[in-house]
Amino acid sequence: MVVKRKRETTVVSKPQAKEDSPPPVDNAQDVFRRLFEAQFEPLDLPGPTAKSTNSDEEENEDDDDSDLSGSEGDWDGMSDISDESNQVEVVEHTGTYAAPTDRMDKKTWKAFMSGKLLSDLDKPSTEPEPTSKKEEEEDAHESANLKHDLALQRLLKESHLLDSADDLAPTGKNRLKALDLRMQSLGAKTSLYAQTKMPTAHRRGIKAKAESKEDRRRQEAKENGIILEKPSKVQKSSNNGRRDRGLVGSSVGKFSGGTLNLNKDDIARVQASGRRMGGRGKGKTRGGRGGRGGSKR
Amino acid sequence: MATSQPPLRFTSHHNLVYRLVLSTLTGRTVHISQIRSSSPTNPGLAPHEISFLRLLDAITNGSQMEISYTGTVLVYKPGLVTGSTAGTGASGGMITYELPSNCNRGLSYFLIPLCLLAPFAKAPMKVLFTGPGVITSSTPTGDMSVDSVRTAILPLYKQFGIFNNIELRILRRSNTGPTGRGGGGEVQLVFGHQVRLPKTLHLMNAGRIKRIRGVVYSVGVSGSNNARMIETARGILNPLSPDTYIFSDVASAPLVPAPDKTNPQAKKKIGLGFGLSLVAESSTGCLFSADVASPPSGGQAPEEIGKQCAFQLLETVAKGGCVAPAAVTTMFILMTMGSEDVGRLQVGRDVIADPNVVQLARDLSKFGAPGWGIRDAPDNGDGDVIVSVVGRGIGNVGRKVA
């Protein structure tokens, strides 16, 4: 046993030493050998420098074996087996498992660690690329469709302008009219070409004509038993009746040069009306007197 | 509803949670007696059981529970499962539920039964678990981690036609506290798919394992633990399934208030540790999970945890069948609540021989469900059995009224 242990130690330690620092050892040995050879005859030892480490090991083992074979023959087989098993173990150990090279990317991590269920995650992980391609195509398709839609809508809206024209893209007068329509559809309050100023008689005529048209339409509908929408309330302008003239329009006195001038008559009238008012107020409580006051005046 | 029927009588604290769930789903009053009555030190209901009763109270409307003075007798009269409707303790459509610090069970103890009730609720079930008792990791008491619930239990509902708008978010992680109780996690469950009846299930082909996914978590400890667990677990699993990925999550330790005389605002770190949750998915969508976390007392190397978990996963898969032991209760209860049709499920012999499953079968028959038909699976050398379960066809009472 003692012998075996010794062998093992030699076997293990040798390659280590070689692996750790082979060149200096070899150099030193070479130097010594050259010195030796210079003094004596050349050596025919196998040069360790020329050979690979593996063959070297084997040779060493062989050497050891031959040494041992002199003392005990039985140990050879055993030790051979043990050597082999040792070697195999070493090989297995060095074949390390290199795992952490393939870490998941952050996106997958987030997808997995979110609250969603595992089954939900499978679908998006396989789909996204094809969908993105599809989406791009669809987007292009969609925009083309939208363009066509717009053209169609315009055509429908402005078709009445094109009755005479045979061209889809209107020109001249029609173009201006179409532009105007588009402006209105975009929110313009009145047509660009609505006339703002015209003689009153002219405007009245237009108004009257429109009214008569509407009346006729309603009349016809009534005769034919068609129910129409209720007539929109005619919006009366606020300044239709009396105009507010401010101080200038005061009913008493005369306004001139920024002052209201009252003559005696005016003052008397105002005072009288005030008394009358007061009388009326009292009249409600007392009765009859206000009327008398009024008659007095 | 259940007024005319006498209460069903049970004894002992075993399977208490599932008895209460079945009671709520079927509308039968239960009377459970002799709850730890033989224990001289801790008789009656345990803190986590009380917590579960409070949770039931929070998500149902009109349920009554009476607990005897010693806590050894419980009478539970179920109400309707309302979910998180406004006006029933829900704020912003979310029920906030706080677990006390003396809770020593993982959150999955509450989550799995809650998920069983959620499809039969009237409104979407949205519950936020907070408080000093929320443990998201797996625990020494045998509860799985919340990650496993998300990756291995909730996807099973898809086979019953329940799949929309289900989310389980882990807002804050926590391992078990130093004495095996308490944590500081925060978990949000959104279960937005309510059905009248779950679909009938026929699952008889386990398929082959096609991928393995997992989550490693370190709470308040170095993230290198994660790498070490992943390395060991993958070293075992990669030669068997090349599609193995384990995601790593490093979180800081949660802080829970720990007021003392000098500083009433004091807080302490709780729930330090690390753990690993693995899920194997087969080609037919069967899920097998394994969970190991570092013990609260510490003293286990991450390599050991990773190795244990990988071997546990292999063991679960080796048990065969289409369902992992952790999910078999969920599957059977959902099948029983299904339409009046025979559903079939292939399970491993070891899985169905579990005492909990046998107890569940007995409880189900006591609740009026027809017995299970069990026969050997044809041309299967693994010794799997096919269990035929007839649905009760009652389904969602709240849905019917609404």
Short mmCIF file of N, CA and C in Angstrom, two decimals, chain B residues 276-372:
data_model
loop_
_atom_site.label_atom_id
_atom_site.label_comp_id
_atom_site.label_asym_id
_atom_site.label_seq_id
_atom_site.Cartn_x
_atom_site.Cartn_y
_atom_site.Cartn_z
N LEU B 276 -36.76 28.30 -5.26
CA LEU B 276 -36.82 27.92 -6.66
C LEU B 276 -38.17 27.26 -6.94
N SER B 277 -38.75 27.66 -8.03
CA SER B 277 -40.02 27.06 -8.45
C SER B 277 -39.85 26.58 -9.89
N LEU B 278 -40.15 25.32 -10.13
CA LEU B 278 -39.96 24.76 -11.47
C LEU B 278 -41.28 24.23 -11.99
N VAL B 279 -41.51 24.40 -13.27
CA VAL B 279 -42.72 23.88 -13.90
C VAL B 279 -42.34 23.17 -15.18
N ALA B 280 -42.80 21.94 -15.31
CA ALA B 280 -42.58 21.20 -16.55
C ALA B 280 -43.91 21.13 -17.29
N GLU B 281 -43.85 21.45 -18.57
CA GLU B 281 -45.07 21.43 -19.38
C GLU B 281 -44.96 20.32 -20.41
N SER B 282 -46.02 19.54 -20.52
CA SER B 282 -45.98 18.44 -21.49
C SER B 282 -46.56 18.91 -22.81
N SER B 283 -46.44 18.06 -23.81
CA SER B 283 -46.89 18.44 -25.15
C SER B 283 -48.41 18.58 -25.22
N THR B 284 -49.13 18.01 -24.24
CA THR B 284 -50.58 18.15 -24.24
C THR B 284 -51.06 19.18 -23.23
N GLY B 285 -50.13 19.92 -22.67
CA GLY B 285 -50.51 21.01 -21.77
C GLY B 285 -50.66 20.61 -20.32
N CYS B 286 -50.18 19.42 -19.96
CA CYS B 286 -50.21 19.05 -18.55
C CYS B 286 -49.03 19.72 -17.84
N LEU B 287 -49.26 20.12 -16.60
CA LEU B 287 -48.23 20.87 -15.88
C LEU B 287 -47.83 20.14 -14.61
N PHE B 288 -46.54 20.11 -14.39
CA PHE B 288 -46.01 19.49 -13.18
C PHE B 288 -45.09 20.50 -12.52
N SER B 289 -45.24 20.68 -11.24
CA SER B 289 -44.45 21.72 -10.60
C SER B 289 -43.69 21.18 -9.40
N ALA B 290 -42.66 21.90 -9.06
CA ALA B 290 -41.87 21.58 -7.87
C ALA B 290 -41.44 22.87 -7.23
N ASP B 291 -41.34 22.85 -5.92
CA ASP B 291 -41.04 24.06 -5.18
C ASP B 291 -40.15 23.76 -4.01
N VAL B 292 -39.05 24.45 -3.91
CA VAL B 292 -38.23 24.34 -2.71
C VAL B 292 -37.74 25.74 -2.37
N ALA B 293 -37.76 26.07 -1.11
CA ALA B 293 -37.21 27.35 -0.66
C ALA B 293 -36.30 27.09 0.51
N SER B 294 -35.44 28.07 0.76
CA SER B 294 -34.53 27.90 1.89
C SER B 294 -35.34 27.90 3.18
N PRO B 295 -34.97 27.03 4.11
CA PRO B 295 -35.73 26.97 5.37
C PRO B 295 -35.52 28.24 6.18
N PRO B 296 -36.49 28.61 7.02
CA PRO B 296 -36.37 29.85 7.79
C PRO B 296 -35.15 29.85 8.70
N SER B 297 -34.74 28.66 9.12
CA SER B 297 -33.57 28.61 10.00
C SER B 297 -32.26 28.76 9.21
N GLY B 298 -32.34 28.69 7.90
CA GLY B 298 -31.15 28.84 7.08
C GLY B 298 -30.31 27.59 7.06
N GLY B 299 -29.07 27.74 6.64
CA GLY B 299 -28.14 26.63 6.70
C GLY B 299 -28.20 25.67 5.54
N GLN B 300 -28.82 26.10 4.44
CA GLN B 300 -28.81 25.24 3.26
C GLN B 300 -28.21 26.02 2.10
N ALA B 301 -27.31 25.37 1.40
CA ALA B 301 -26.66 26.05 0.29
C ALA B 301 -27.63 26.11 -0.90
N PRO B 302 -27.48 27.14 -1.72
CA PRO B 302 -28.35 27.25 -2.89
C PRO B 302 -28.24 26.04 -3.81
N GLU B 303 -27.04 25.48 -3.90
CA GLU B 303 -26.86 24.30 -4.75
C GLU B 303 -27.78 23.18 -4.30
N GLU B 304 -27.88 23.06 -2.98
CA GLU B 304 -28.70 21.99 -2.42
C GLU B 304 -30.17 22.21 -2.77
N ILE B 305 -30.59 23.48 -2.65
CA ILE B 305 -31.99 23.82 -2.97
C ILE B 305 -32.26 23.49 -4.44
N GLY B 306 -31.34 23.92 -5.31
CA GLY B 306 -31.53 23.69 -6.74
C GLY B 306 -31.62 22.21 -7.04
N LYS B 307 -30.76 21.44 -6.39
CA LYS B 307 -30.73 20.00 -6.64
C LYS B 307 -32.03 19.36 -6.14
N GLN B 308 -32.43 19.75 -4.94
CA GLN B 308 -33.66 19.19 -4.37
C GLN B 308 -34.85 19.47 -5.28
N CYS B 309 -34.91 20.72 -5.75
CA CYS B 309 -36.06 21.11 -6.55
C CYS B 309 -36.09 20.35 -7.86
N ALA B 310 -34.92 20.21 -8.49
CA ALA B 310 -34.87 19.49 -9.76
C ALA B 310 -35.31 18.05 -9.57
N PHE B 311 -34.82 17.45 -8.49
CA PHE B 311 -35.20 16.05 -8.23
C PHE B 311 -36.68 15.95 -7.90
N GLN B 312 -37.18 16.95 -7.19
CA GLN B 312 -38.60 16.93 -6.84
C GLN B 312 -39.45 17.02 -8.10
N LEU B 313 -38.98 17.84 -9.05
CA LEU B 313 -39.72 17.95 -10.32
C LEU B 313 -39.73 16.61 -11.05
N LEU B 314 -38.56 15.98 -11.07
CA LEU B 314 -38.47 14.69 -11.76
C LEU B 314 -39.39 13.67 -11.09
N GLU B 315 -39.45 13.74 -9.77
CA GLU B 315 -40.29 12.81 -9.03
C GLU B 315 -41.77 13.04 -9.36
N THR B 316 -42.13 14.32 -9.43
CA THR B 316 -43.52 14.64 -9.74
C THR B 316 -43.90 14.14 -11.13
N VAL B 317 -42.99 14.33 -12.06
CA VAL B 317 -43.26 13.86 -13.42
C VAL B 317 -43.34 12.33 -13.43
N ALA B 318 -42.47 11.72 -12.61
CA ALA B 318 -42.43 10.25 -12.60
C ALA B 318 -43.70 9.64 -12.04
N LYS B 319 -44.42 10.41 -11.23
CA LYS B 319 -45.66 9.89 -10.66
C LYS B 319 -46.71 9.65 -11.74
N GLY B 320 -46.53 10.28 -12.87
CA GLY B 320 -47.36 9.98 -14.03
C GLY B 320 -48.71 10.65 -13.99
N GLY B 321 -49.56 10.26 -14.92
CA GLY B 321 -50.86 10.88 -15.04
C GLY B 321 -50.78 12.24 -15.70
N CYS B 322 -51.92 12.90 -15.75
CA CYS B 322 -51.98 14.20 -16.40
C CYS B 322 -51.96 15.34 -15.41
N VAL B 323 -52.00 15.02 -14.14
CA VAL B 323 -52.09 16.08 -13.14
C VAL B 323 -51.03 15.86 -12.08
N ALA B 324 -50.44 16.97 -11.65
CA ALA B 324 -49.49 16.91 -10.56
C ALA B 324 -50.26 16.80 -9.25
N PRO B 325 -49.65 16.23 -8.22
CA PRO B 325 -50.36 16.10 -6.94
C PRO B 325 -50.85 17.44 -6.41
N ALA B 326 -50.09 18.49 -6.68
CA ALA B 326 -50.47 19.79 -6.13
C ALA B 326 -51.74 20.33 -6.76
N ALA B 327 -52.06 19.85 -7.97
CA ALA B 327 -53.19 20.43 -8.70
C ALA B 327 -54.39 19.52 -8.74
N VAL B 328 -54.25 18.33 -8.18
CA VAL B 328 -55.30 17.34 -8.38
C VAL B 328 -56.61 17.75 -7.69
N THR B 329 -56.49 18.41 -6.54
CA THR B 329 -57.70 18.85 -5.83
C THR B 329 -58.48 19.86 -6.67
N THR B 330 -57.73 20.82 -7.20
CA THR B 330 -58.35 21.84 -8.05
C THR B 330 -59.10 21.19 -9.21
N MET B 331 -58.43 20.26 -9.86
CA MET B 331 -59.03 19.62 -11.03
C MET B 331 -60.31 18.88 -10.66
N PHE B 332 -60.26 18.12 -9.59
CA PHE B 332 -61.42 17.31 -9.23
C PHE B 332 -62.60 18.19 -8.81
N ILE B 333 -62.32 19.25 -8.07
CA ILE B 333 -63.43 20.12 -7.63
C ILE B 333 -64.06 20.81 -8.84
N LEU B 334 -63.22 21.28 -9.76
CA LEU B 334 -63.78 21.95 -10.94
C LEU B 334 -64.58 20.97 -11.79
N MET B 335 -64.09 19.72 -11.87
CA MET B 335 -64.83 18.72 -12.65
C MET B 335 -66.16 18.42 -11.99
N THR B 336 -66.17 18.37 -10.66
CA THR B 336 -67.42 18.10 -9.95
C THR B 336 -68.41 19.24 -10.13
N MET B 337 -67.90 20.46 -10.24
CA MET B 337 -68.79 21.60 -10.38
C MET B 337 -69.26 21.79 -11.82
N GLY B 338 -68.78 20.94 -12.72
CA GLY B 338 -69.10 21.10 -14.13
C GLY B 338 -70.51 20.65 -14.47
N SER B 339 -70.81 20.62 -15.77
CA SER B 339 -72.16 20.26 -16.20
C SER B 339 -72.39 18.77 -15.97
N GLU B 340 -73.64 18.38 -16.05
CA GLU B 340 -74.00 17.00 -15.72
C GLU B 340 -73.55 16.07 -16.85
N ASP B 341 -72.30 15.79 -16.82
CA ASP B 341 -71.68 15.03 -17.88
C ASP B 341 -70.49 14.32 -17.25
N VAL B 342 -70.08 13.26 -17.87
CA VAL B 342 -68.97 12.51 -17.28
C VAL B 342 -67.65 13.05 -17.83
N GLY B 343 -66.83 13.58 -16.94
CA GLY B 343 -65.51 14.00 -17.32
C GLY B 343 -64.51 12.93 -16.94
N ARG B 344 -63.43 12.84 -17.70
CA ARG B 344 -62.45 11.81 -17.40
C ARG B 344 -61.07 12.43 -17.24
N LEU B 345 -60.34 11.89 -16.33
CA LEU B 345 -59.02 12.42 -16.05
C LEU B 345 -58.10 11.27 -15.69
N GLN B 346 -56.96 11.26 -16.35
CA GLN B 346 -55.99 10.20 -16.05
C GLN B 346 -55.01 10.69 -15.00
N VAL B 347 -54.90 9.94 -13.92
CA VAL B 347 -53.98 10.34 -12.86
C VAL B 347 -53.08 9.16 -12.49
N GLY B 348 -51.96 9.51 -11.95
CA GLY B 348 -51.04 8.46 -11.50
C GLY B 348 -51.59 7.77 -10.28
N ARG B 349 -51.18 6.54 -10.10
CA ARG B 349 -51.69 5.75 -8.98
C ARG B 349 -51.27 6.38 -7.65
N ASP B 350 -50.03 6.88 -7.62
CA ASP B 350 -49.55 7.49 -6.39
C ASP B 350 -50.27 8.79 -6.09
N VAL B 351 -50.70 9.45 -7.14
CA VAL B 351 -51.35 10.74 -6.95
C VAL B 351 -52.71 10.54 -6.31
N ILE B 352 -53.45 9.55 -6.80
CA ILE B 352 -54.81 9.36 -6.27
C ILE B 352 -54.77 8.62 -4.94
N ALA B 353 -53.68 7.96 -4.65
CA ALA B 353 -53.59 7.23 -3.38
C ALA B 353 -53.26 8.16 -2.23
N ASP B 354 -53.09 9.42 -2.53
CA ASP B 354 -52.77 10.38 -1.49
C ASP B 354 -53.94 10.51 -0.51
N PRO B 355 -53.68 10.54 0.80
CA PRO B 355 -54.78 10.61 1.76
C PRO B 355 -55.67 11.83 1.57
N ASN B 356 -55.07 12.94 1.14
CA ASN B 356 -55.87 14.15 0.94
C ASN B 356 -56.89 13.96 -0.16
N VAL B 357 -56.47 13.26 -1.24
CA VAL B 357 -57.38 13.05 -2.37
C VAL B 357 -58.50 12.11 -1.96
N VAL B 358 -58.15 11.09 -1.18
CA VAL B 358 -59.18 10.16 -0.71
C VAL B 358 -60.17 10.90 0.18
N GLN B 359 -59.63 11.75 1.05
CA GLN B 359 -60.50 12.54 1.92
C GLN B 359 -61.41 13.44 1.09
N LEU B 360 -60.84 14.03 0.04
CA LEU B 360 -61.64 14.90 -0.83
C LEU B 360 -62.78 14.12 -1.47
N ALA B 361 -62.48 12.91 -1.91
CA ALA B 361 -63.51 12.09 -2.54
C ALA B 361 -64.62 11.81 -1.54
N ARG B 362 -64.25 11.51 -0.31
CA ARG B 362 -65.27 11.24 0.72
C ARG B 362 -66.11 12.49 0.99
N ASP B 363 -65.41 13.64 1.09
CA ASP B 363 -66.14 14.88 1.36
C ASP B 363 -67.11 15.19 0.22
N LEU B 364 -66.63 14.98 -1.02
CA LEU B 364 -67.47 15.28 -2.18
C LEU B 364 -68.73 14.43 -2.15
N SER B 365 -68.57 13.15 -1.82
CA SER B 365 -69.75 12.29 -1.80
C SER B 365 -70.68 12.70 -0.66
N LYS B 366 -70.11 13.23 0.41
CA LYS B 366 -70.95 13.71 1.51
C LYS B 366 -71.74 14.95 1.09
N PHE B 367 -71.13 15.74 0.21
CA PHE B 367 -71.80 16.94 -0.29
C PHE B 367 -72.81 16.59 -1.39
N GLY B 368 -72.94 15.33 -1.68
CA GLY B 368 -73.98 14.93 -2.63
C GLY B 368 -73.50 14.69 -4.03
N ALA B 369 -72.18 14.73 -4.24
CA ALA B 369 -71.68 14.45 -5.58
C ALA B 369 -71.64 12.93 -5.79
N PRO B 370 -71.94 12.48 -7.00
CA PRO B 370 -71.84 11.05 -7.26
C PRO B 370 -70.40 10.56 -7.11
N GLY B 371 -70.25 9.29 -6.81
CA GLY B 371 -68.92 8.74 -6.60
C GLY B 371 -68.08 8.75 -7.87
N TRP B 372 -66.81 8.56 -7.70
CA TRP B 372 -65.91 8.52 -8.84
C TRP B 372 -65.85 7.10 -9.40
#
